[in-house]
Coordinates of C-alpha atoms in Angstrom, one line a residue:
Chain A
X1 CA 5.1 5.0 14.0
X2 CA 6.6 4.9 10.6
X3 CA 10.3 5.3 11.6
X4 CA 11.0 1.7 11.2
X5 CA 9.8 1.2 8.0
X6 CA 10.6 4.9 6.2
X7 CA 14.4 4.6 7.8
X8 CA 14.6 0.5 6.9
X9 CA 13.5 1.5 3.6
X10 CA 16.1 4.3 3.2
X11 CA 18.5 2.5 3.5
X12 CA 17.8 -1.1 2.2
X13 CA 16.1 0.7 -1.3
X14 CA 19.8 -1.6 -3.0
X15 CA 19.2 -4.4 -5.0
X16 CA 17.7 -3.7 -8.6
X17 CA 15.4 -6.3 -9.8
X18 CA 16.5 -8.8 -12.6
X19 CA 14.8 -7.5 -15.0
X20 CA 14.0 -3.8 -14.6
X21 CA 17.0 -1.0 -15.7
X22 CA 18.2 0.7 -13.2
X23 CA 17.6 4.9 -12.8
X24 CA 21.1 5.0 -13.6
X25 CA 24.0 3.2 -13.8
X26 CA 25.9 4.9 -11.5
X27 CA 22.5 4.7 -8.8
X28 CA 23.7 3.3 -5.6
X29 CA 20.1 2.3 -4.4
X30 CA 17.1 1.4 -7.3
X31 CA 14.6 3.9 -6.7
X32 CA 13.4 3.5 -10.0
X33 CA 12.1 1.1 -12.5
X34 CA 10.5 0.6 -16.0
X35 CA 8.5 -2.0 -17.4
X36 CA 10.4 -4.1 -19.8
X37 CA 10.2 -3.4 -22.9
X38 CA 8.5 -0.3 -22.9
X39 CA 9.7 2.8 -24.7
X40 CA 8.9 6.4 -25.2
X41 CA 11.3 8.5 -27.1
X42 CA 11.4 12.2 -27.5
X43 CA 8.5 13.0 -30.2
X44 CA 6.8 9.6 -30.5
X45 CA 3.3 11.9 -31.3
X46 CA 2.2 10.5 -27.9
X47 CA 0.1 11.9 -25.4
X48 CA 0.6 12.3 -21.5
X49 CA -2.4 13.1 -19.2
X50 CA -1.2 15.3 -16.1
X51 CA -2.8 13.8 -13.1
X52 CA -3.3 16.7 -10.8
X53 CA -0.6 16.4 -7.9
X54 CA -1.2 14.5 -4.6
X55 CA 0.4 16.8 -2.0
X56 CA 0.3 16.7 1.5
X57 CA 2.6 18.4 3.6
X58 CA 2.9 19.2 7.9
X59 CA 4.4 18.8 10.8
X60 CA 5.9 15.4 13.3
X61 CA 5.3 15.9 16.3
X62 CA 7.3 14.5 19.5
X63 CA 5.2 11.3 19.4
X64 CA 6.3 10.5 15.7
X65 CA 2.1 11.9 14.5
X66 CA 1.5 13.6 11.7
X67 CA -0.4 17.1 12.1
X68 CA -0.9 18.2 8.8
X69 CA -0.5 22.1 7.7
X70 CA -2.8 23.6 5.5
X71 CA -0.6 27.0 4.8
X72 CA 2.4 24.6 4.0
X73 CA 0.7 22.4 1.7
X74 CA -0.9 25.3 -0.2
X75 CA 2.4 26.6 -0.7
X76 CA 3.8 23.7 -1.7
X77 CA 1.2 22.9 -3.9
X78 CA 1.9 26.5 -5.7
X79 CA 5.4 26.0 -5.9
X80 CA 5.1 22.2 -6.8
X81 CA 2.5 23.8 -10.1
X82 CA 4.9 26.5 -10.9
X83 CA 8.2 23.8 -11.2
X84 CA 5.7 21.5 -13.1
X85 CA 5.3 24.1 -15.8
X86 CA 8.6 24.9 -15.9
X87 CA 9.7 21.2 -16.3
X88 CA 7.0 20.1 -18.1
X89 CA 8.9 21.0 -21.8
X90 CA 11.9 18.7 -20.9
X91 CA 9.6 15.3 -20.8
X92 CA 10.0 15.0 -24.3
X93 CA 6.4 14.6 -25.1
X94 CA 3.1 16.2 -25.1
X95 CA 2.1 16.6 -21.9
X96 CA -1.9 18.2 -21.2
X97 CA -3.4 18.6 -17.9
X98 CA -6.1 16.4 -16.4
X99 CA -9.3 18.4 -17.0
X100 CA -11.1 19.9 -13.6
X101 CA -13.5 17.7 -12.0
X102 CA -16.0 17.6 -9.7
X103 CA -18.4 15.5 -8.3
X104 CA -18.0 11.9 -8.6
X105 CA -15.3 12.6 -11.4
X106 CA -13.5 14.5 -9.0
X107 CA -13.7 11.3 -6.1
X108 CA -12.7 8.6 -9.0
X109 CA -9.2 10.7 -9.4
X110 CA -9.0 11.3 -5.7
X111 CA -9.4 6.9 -5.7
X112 CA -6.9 6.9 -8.5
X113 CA -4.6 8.5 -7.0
X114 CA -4.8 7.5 -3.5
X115 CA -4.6 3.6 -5.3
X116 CA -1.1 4.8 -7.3
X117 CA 0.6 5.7 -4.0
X118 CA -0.9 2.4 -2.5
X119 CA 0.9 0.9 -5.9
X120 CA 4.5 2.8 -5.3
X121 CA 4.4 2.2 -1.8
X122 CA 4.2 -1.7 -2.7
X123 CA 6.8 -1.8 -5.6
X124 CA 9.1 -0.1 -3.1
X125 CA 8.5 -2.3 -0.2
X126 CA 8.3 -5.5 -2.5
X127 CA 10.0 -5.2 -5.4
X128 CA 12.7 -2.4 -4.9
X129 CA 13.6 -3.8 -1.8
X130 CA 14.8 -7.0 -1.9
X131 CA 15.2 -8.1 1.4
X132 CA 11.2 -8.4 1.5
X133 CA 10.7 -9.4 -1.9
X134 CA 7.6 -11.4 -2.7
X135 CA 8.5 -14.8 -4.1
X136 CA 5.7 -14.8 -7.1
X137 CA 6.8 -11.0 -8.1
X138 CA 10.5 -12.8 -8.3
X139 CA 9.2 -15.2 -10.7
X140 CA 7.6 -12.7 -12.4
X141 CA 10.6 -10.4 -12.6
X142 CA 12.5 -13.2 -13.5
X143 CA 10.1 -14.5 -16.5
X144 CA 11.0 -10.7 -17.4
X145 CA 7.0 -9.4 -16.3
X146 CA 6.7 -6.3 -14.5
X147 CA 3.8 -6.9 -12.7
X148 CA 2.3 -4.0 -11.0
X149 CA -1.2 -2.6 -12.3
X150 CA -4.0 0.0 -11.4
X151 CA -6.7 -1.6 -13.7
X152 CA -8.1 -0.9 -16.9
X153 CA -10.7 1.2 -15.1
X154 CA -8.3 4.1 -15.6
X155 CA -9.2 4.6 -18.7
X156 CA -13.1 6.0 -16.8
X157 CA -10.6 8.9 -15.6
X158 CA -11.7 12.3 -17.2
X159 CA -9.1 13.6 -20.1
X160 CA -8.3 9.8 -20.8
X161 CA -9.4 9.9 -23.8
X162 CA -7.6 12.4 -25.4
X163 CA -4.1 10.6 -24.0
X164 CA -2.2 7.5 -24.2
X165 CA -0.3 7.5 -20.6
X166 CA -1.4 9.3 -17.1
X167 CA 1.1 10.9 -15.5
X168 CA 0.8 10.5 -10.8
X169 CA 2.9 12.7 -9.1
X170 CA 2.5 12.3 -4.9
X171 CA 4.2 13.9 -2.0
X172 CA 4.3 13.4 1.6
X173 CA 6.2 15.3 3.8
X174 CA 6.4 15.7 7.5
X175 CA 8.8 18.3 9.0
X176 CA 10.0 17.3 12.4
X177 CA 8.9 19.6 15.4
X178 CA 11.5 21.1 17.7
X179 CA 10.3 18.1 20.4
X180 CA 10.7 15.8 17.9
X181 CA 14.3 17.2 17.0
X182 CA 15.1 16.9 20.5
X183 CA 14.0 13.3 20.8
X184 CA 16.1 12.4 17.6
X185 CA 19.4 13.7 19.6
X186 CA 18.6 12.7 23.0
X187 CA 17.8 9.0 20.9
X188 CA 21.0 8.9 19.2
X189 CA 23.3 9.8 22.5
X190 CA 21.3 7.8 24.8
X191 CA 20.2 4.6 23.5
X192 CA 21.7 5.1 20.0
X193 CA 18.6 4.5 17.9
X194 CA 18.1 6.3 15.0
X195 CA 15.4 8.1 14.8
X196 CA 13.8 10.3 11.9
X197 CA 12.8 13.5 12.4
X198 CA 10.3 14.0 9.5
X199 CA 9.7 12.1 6.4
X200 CA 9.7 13.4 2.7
X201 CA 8.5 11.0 0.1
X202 CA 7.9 11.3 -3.4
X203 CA 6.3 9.2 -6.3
X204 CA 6.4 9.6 -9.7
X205 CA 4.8 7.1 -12.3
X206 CA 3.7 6.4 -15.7
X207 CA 0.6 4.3 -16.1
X208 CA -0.8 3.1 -19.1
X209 CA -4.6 4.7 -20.0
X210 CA -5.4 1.5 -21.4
X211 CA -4.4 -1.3 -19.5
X212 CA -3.8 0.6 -15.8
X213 CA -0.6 -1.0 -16.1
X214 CA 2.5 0.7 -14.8
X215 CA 5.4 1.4 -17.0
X216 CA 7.5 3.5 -15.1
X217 CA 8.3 4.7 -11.5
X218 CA 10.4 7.1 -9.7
X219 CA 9.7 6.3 -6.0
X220 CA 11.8 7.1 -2.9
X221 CA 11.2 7.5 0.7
X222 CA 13.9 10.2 0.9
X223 CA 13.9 13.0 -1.3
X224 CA 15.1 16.4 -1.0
X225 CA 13.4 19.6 -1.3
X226 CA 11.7 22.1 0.8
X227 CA 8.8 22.0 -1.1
X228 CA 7.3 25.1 1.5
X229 CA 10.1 27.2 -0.7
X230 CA 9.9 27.6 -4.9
X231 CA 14.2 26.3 -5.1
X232 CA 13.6 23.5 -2.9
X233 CA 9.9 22.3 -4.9
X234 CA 12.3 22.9 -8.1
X235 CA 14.5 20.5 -6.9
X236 CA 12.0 18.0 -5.9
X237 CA 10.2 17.8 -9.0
X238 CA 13.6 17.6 -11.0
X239 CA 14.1 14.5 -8.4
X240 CA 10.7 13.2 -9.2
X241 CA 10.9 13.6 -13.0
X242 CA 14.8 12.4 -13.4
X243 CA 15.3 9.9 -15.9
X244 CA 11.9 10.0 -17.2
X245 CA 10.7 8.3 -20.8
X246 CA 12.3 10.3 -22.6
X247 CA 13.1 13.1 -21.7
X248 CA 16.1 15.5 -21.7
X249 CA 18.4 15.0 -18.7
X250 CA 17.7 17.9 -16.2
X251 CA 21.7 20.0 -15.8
X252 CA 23.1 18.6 -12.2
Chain B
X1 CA 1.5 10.3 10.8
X2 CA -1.2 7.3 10.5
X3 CA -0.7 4.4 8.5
X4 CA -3.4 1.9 7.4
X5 CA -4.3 -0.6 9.4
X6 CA -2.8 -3.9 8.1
X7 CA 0.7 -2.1 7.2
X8 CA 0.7 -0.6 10.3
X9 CA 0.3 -3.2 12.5
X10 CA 2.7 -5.1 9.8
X11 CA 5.2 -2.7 10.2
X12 CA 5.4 -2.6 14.1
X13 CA 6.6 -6.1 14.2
X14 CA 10.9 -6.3 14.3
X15 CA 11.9 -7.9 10.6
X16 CA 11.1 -11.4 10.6
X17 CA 14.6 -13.7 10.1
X18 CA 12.3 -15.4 7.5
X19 CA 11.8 -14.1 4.3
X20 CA 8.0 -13.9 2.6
X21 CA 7.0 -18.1 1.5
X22 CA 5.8 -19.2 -1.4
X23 CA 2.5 -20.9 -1.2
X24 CA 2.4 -22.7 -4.5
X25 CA -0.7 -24.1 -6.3
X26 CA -1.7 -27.1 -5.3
X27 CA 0.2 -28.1 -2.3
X28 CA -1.3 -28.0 1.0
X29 CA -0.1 -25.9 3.7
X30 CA -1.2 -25.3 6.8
X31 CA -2.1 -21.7 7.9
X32 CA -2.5 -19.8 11.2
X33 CA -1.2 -23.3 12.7
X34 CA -4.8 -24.7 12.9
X35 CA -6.5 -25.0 9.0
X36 CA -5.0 -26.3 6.1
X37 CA -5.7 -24.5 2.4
X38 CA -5.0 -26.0 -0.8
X39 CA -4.2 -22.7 -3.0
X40 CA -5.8 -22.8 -6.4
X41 CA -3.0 -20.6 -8.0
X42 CA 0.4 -19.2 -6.0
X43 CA 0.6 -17.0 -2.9
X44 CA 2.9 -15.4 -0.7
X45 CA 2.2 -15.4 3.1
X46 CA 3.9 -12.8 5.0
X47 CA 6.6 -13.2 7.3
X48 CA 5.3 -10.5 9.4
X49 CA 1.8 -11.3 11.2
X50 CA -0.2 -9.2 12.5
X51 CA -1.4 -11.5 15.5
X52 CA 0.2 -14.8 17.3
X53 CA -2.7 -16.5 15.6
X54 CA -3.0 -14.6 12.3
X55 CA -1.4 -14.6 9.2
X56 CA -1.3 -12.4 6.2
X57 CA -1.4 -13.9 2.1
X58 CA -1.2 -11.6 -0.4
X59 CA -0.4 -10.8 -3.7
X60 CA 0.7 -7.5 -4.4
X61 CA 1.5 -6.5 -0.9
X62 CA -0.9 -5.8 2.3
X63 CA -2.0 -2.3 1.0
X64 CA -3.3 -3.9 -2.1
X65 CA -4.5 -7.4 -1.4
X66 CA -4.5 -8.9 1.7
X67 CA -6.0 -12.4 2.8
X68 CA -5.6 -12.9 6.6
X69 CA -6.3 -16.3 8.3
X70 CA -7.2 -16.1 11.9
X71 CA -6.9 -19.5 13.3
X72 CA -8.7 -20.9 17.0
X73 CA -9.3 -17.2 18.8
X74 CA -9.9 -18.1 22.4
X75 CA -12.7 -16.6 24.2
X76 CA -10.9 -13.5 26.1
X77 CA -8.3 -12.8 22.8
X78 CA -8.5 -10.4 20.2
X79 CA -8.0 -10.8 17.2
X80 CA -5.0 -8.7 16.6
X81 CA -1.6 -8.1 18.9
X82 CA -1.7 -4.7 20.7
X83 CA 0.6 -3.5 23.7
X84 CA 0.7 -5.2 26.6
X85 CA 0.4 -1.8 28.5
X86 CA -2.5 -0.6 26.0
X87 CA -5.1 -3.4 25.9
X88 CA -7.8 -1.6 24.4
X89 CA -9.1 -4.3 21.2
X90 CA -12.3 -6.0 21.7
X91 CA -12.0 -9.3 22.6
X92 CA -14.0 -13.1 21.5
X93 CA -16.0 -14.3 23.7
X94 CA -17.5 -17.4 23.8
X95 CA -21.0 -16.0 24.4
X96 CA -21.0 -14.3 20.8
X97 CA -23.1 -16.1 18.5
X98 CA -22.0 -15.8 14.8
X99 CA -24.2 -12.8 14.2
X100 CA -21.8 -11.0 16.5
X101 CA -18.3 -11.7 14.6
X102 CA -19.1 -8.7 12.2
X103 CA -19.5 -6.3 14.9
X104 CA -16.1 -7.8 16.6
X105 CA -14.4 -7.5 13.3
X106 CA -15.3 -4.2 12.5
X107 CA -14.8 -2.8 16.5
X108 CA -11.3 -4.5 16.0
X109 CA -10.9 -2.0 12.6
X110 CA -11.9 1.1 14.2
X111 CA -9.8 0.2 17.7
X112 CA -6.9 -0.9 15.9
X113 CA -6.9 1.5 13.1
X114 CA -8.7 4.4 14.0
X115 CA -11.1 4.0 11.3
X116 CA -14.1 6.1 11.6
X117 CA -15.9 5.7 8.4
X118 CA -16.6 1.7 8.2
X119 CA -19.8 -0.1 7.0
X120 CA -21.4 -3.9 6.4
X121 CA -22.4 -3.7 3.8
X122 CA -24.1 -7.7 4.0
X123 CA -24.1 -10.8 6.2
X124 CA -25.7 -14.6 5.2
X125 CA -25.5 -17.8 7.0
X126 CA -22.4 -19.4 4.6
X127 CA -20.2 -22.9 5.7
X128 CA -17.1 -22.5 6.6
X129 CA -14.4 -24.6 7.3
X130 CA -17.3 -27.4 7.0
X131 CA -19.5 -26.1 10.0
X132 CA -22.0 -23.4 10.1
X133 CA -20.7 -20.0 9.3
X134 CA -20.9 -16.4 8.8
X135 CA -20.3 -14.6 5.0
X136 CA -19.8 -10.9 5.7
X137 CA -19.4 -7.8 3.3
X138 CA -17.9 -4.3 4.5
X139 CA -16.6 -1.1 3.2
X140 CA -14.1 1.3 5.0
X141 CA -11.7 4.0 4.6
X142 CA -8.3 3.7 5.8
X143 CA -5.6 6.4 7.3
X144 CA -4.3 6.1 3.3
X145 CA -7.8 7.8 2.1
X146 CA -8.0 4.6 -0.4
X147 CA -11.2 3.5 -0.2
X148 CA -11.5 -0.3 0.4
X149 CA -13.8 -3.1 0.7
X150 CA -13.7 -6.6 2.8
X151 CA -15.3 -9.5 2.6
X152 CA -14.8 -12.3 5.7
X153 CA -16.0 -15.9 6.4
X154 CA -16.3 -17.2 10.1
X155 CA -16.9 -20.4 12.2
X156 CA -17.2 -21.3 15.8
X157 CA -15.8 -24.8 16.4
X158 CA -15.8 -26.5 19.7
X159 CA -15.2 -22.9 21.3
X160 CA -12.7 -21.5 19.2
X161 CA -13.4 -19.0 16.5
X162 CA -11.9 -18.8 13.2
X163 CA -12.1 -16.4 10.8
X164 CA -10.1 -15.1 7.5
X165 CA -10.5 -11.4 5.7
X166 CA -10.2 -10.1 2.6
X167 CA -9.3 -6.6 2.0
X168 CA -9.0 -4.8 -0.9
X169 CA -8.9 -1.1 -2.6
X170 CA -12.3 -0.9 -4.2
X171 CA -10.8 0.8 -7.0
X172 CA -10.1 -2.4 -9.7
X173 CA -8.1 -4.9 -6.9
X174 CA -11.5 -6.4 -4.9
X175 CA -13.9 -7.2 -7.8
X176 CA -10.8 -8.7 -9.8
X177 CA -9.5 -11.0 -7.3
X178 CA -12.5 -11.8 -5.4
X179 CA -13.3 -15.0 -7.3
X180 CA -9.4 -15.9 -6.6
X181 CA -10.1 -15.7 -2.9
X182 CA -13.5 -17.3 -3.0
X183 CA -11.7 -20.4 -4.2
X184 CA -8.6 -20.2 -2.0
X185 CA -11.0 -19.9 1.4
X186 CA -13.7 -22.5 -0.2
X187 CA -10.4 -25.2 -0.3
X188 CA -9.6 -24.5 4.1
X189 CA -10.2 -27.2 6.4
X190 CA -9.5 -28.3 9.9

């Protein structure tokens, strides 16, 4: 159901917006963006709050449904942790994990993080992509406002206190069955429509535990990485965390 | 994979020639071809709609704010488009009294969207539109596991049912922009 969208958004993630700096000069699509203005050099003495990982990996199946996998997202979740550690010195600042909760803690950062992925999935659609652009985020982009927010009730989140930024890192990825291999060939020689066999999407973002508002994102419908393997969920959370706030470039 | 409701039904629809429009503040404009709104501060409608009566305003996106006008449902339409092979949505009839739009709204959510956990939350008698109307409150959870709330206003006039929806994640996005809404559906006429 999502192959229009996931593949339309591949490939039309182009134009950057007026006033947001691109990932990188060099990017051929924006899949990132920062809030103008904002600023966070190596050592600033500021603190970011590790949100625990959204992860959710499975399978596609013929029909284009996800069936998720529990072994494959526990394993990617361990692998996903053990790159996180190893990563975590190059962001430049300090970076403490999200204390353990439960109860209705535990379902306020489930609705945080849920809502961030809501958030990327919306900057992407109308903001990275400018085809769909909406006209009042052009004039904002334009009067130089980056106007994407989760609320100042982020600041309710446990550990927010002890930290000036939250750091959302989410994953979806949907490994295409053998059927739905098939169909993508049989697609492509007969009727030549592209088809998708899976999907593997990442977000990254940096929101602001005062005002909810978000000052940076590293979002893309495509990434690389098998994150079921600990090389490929290396290489997706050096994906996720490139050109961060400063941090020290990751070696290419 | 399953998408929620409005983006899914949003993103079944072949891209729209037309971009997204700009409903400025102020100036009336005419929505679902059958009310007119006067917007208290600027919107975007959607090019994409997610019925040949509906249409989607928003501010953020669909996933994060969506205000949907459905304008003059006959008796034996739904409210959203669906396959002509798969016709499976409840459908208006013109026996329903305005008690009964909740429970076609929220039959039209779990049809259309698979949602199993949805509730109404509260329902008064509230104009609309000028005529007697329907004020309703719900609560759901959508195939993105963001919990969201919805609040709708209905009429019947002359036959023809018209409604408009707002959904929202409950986290921050309804409470703030509820007033916002309140005054954009208060300024729709026929």
């Amino acid at each position: 159901m999502g192959t229009g969208l996931a593949t339309r958004l591949t490939i039309m993630l182009l134009a950057p917006a007026l006033t947001l700096a691109p990932a990188s000069p060099a990017a051929a699509r924006q899949r990132s963006a920062q809030k103008t203005g904002f600023t966070l050099p190596a050592g600033s003495g500021r603190t970011i709050l590790l949100i625990r990982p959204s992860i959710r990996v499975g399978a596609r199946s013929t029909g284009g449904m996800f069936e998720p996998n529990g072994d494959w997202t526990d394993q990617a979740r361990r692998n996903i942790e053990t790159a996180l550690a190893a990563q975590q010195q190059a962001l430049g600042n300090r970076v403490i994990p999200a204390p353990i909760a439960d109860g209705d803690a535990a379902r306020l950062v489930a609705d945080y993080a849920a809502l961030f992925a809501a958030v990327s999935q919306s900057v992407i659609r109308y903001q990275f992509f400018a085809g769909d652009r909406l006209p009042t985020k052009k004039r904002a982009t334009q009067a130089g406002r980056f106007d994407w927010t989760l609320g100042p009730g982020i600041a309710r989140l446990p550990g927010a206190r002890d930290a000036d930024y939250a750091l959302f890192l989410s994953t979806s990825d949907a490994y295409g069955s053998t059927g739905r291999k098939l169909l993508q060939i049989v697609a492509m020689l007969g009727p030549g429509i592209p088809l998708s066999a899976g999907e593997h999407a990442g977000y990254a973002g940096l929101v602001d535990l005062r005002t909810g508002d978000l000052l940076w994102l590293n979002a893309d419908r495509a990434m690389g990485g098998d994150l079921r393997t600990p090389e490929g969920a290396a290489r997706r959370v050096q994906q996720l965390l490139a050109d961060f706030p400063g941090s020290t470039p990751a070696p290419r | 994979m399953r998408y929620p409701l409005l983006p899914a039904l949003l993103m079944l629809l072949p891209a729209p020639a037309d971009a997204n429009a700009y409903r400025a503040q102020g100036k009336p404009v005419r929505v679902a071809r059958t009310m007119t709104v006067t917007p208290p501060r600027d919107w975007n409608q959607l090019s994409a709609r997610p019925g040949r009566k509906a249409e989607v305003w928003t501010l953020d996106g669909e996933r994060l704010n969506a205000v949907t006008w459905f304008g003059g449902i006959a008796p034996g339409e739904p409210l959203l488009r669906e396959p002509r092979r798969r016709r499976t949505l409840p459908r208006y009839s013109d026996a329903m009294l305005l008690a009964e739009i909740p429970e076609l709204l929220e039959s039209t959510y779990r049809s259309a969207g698979g949602i199993a956990d949805f509730t109404l939350t509260t329902a008064a008698s509230d104009p609309f539109l000028g005529h007697a109307g329907i004020r309703f409150g719900y609560a759901y959870v959508d195939a993105d596991d963001l919990p969201r709330r919805g609040e709708a206003r209905a009429a019947i006039v002359a036959g023809l049912l018209y409604i408009v929806t707002f959904d929202a994640p409950r986290t921050d996005y309804f409470d703030r922009l509820l007033g916002d809404v309140h005054r954009l559906t208060d300024s729709a006429a026929l």
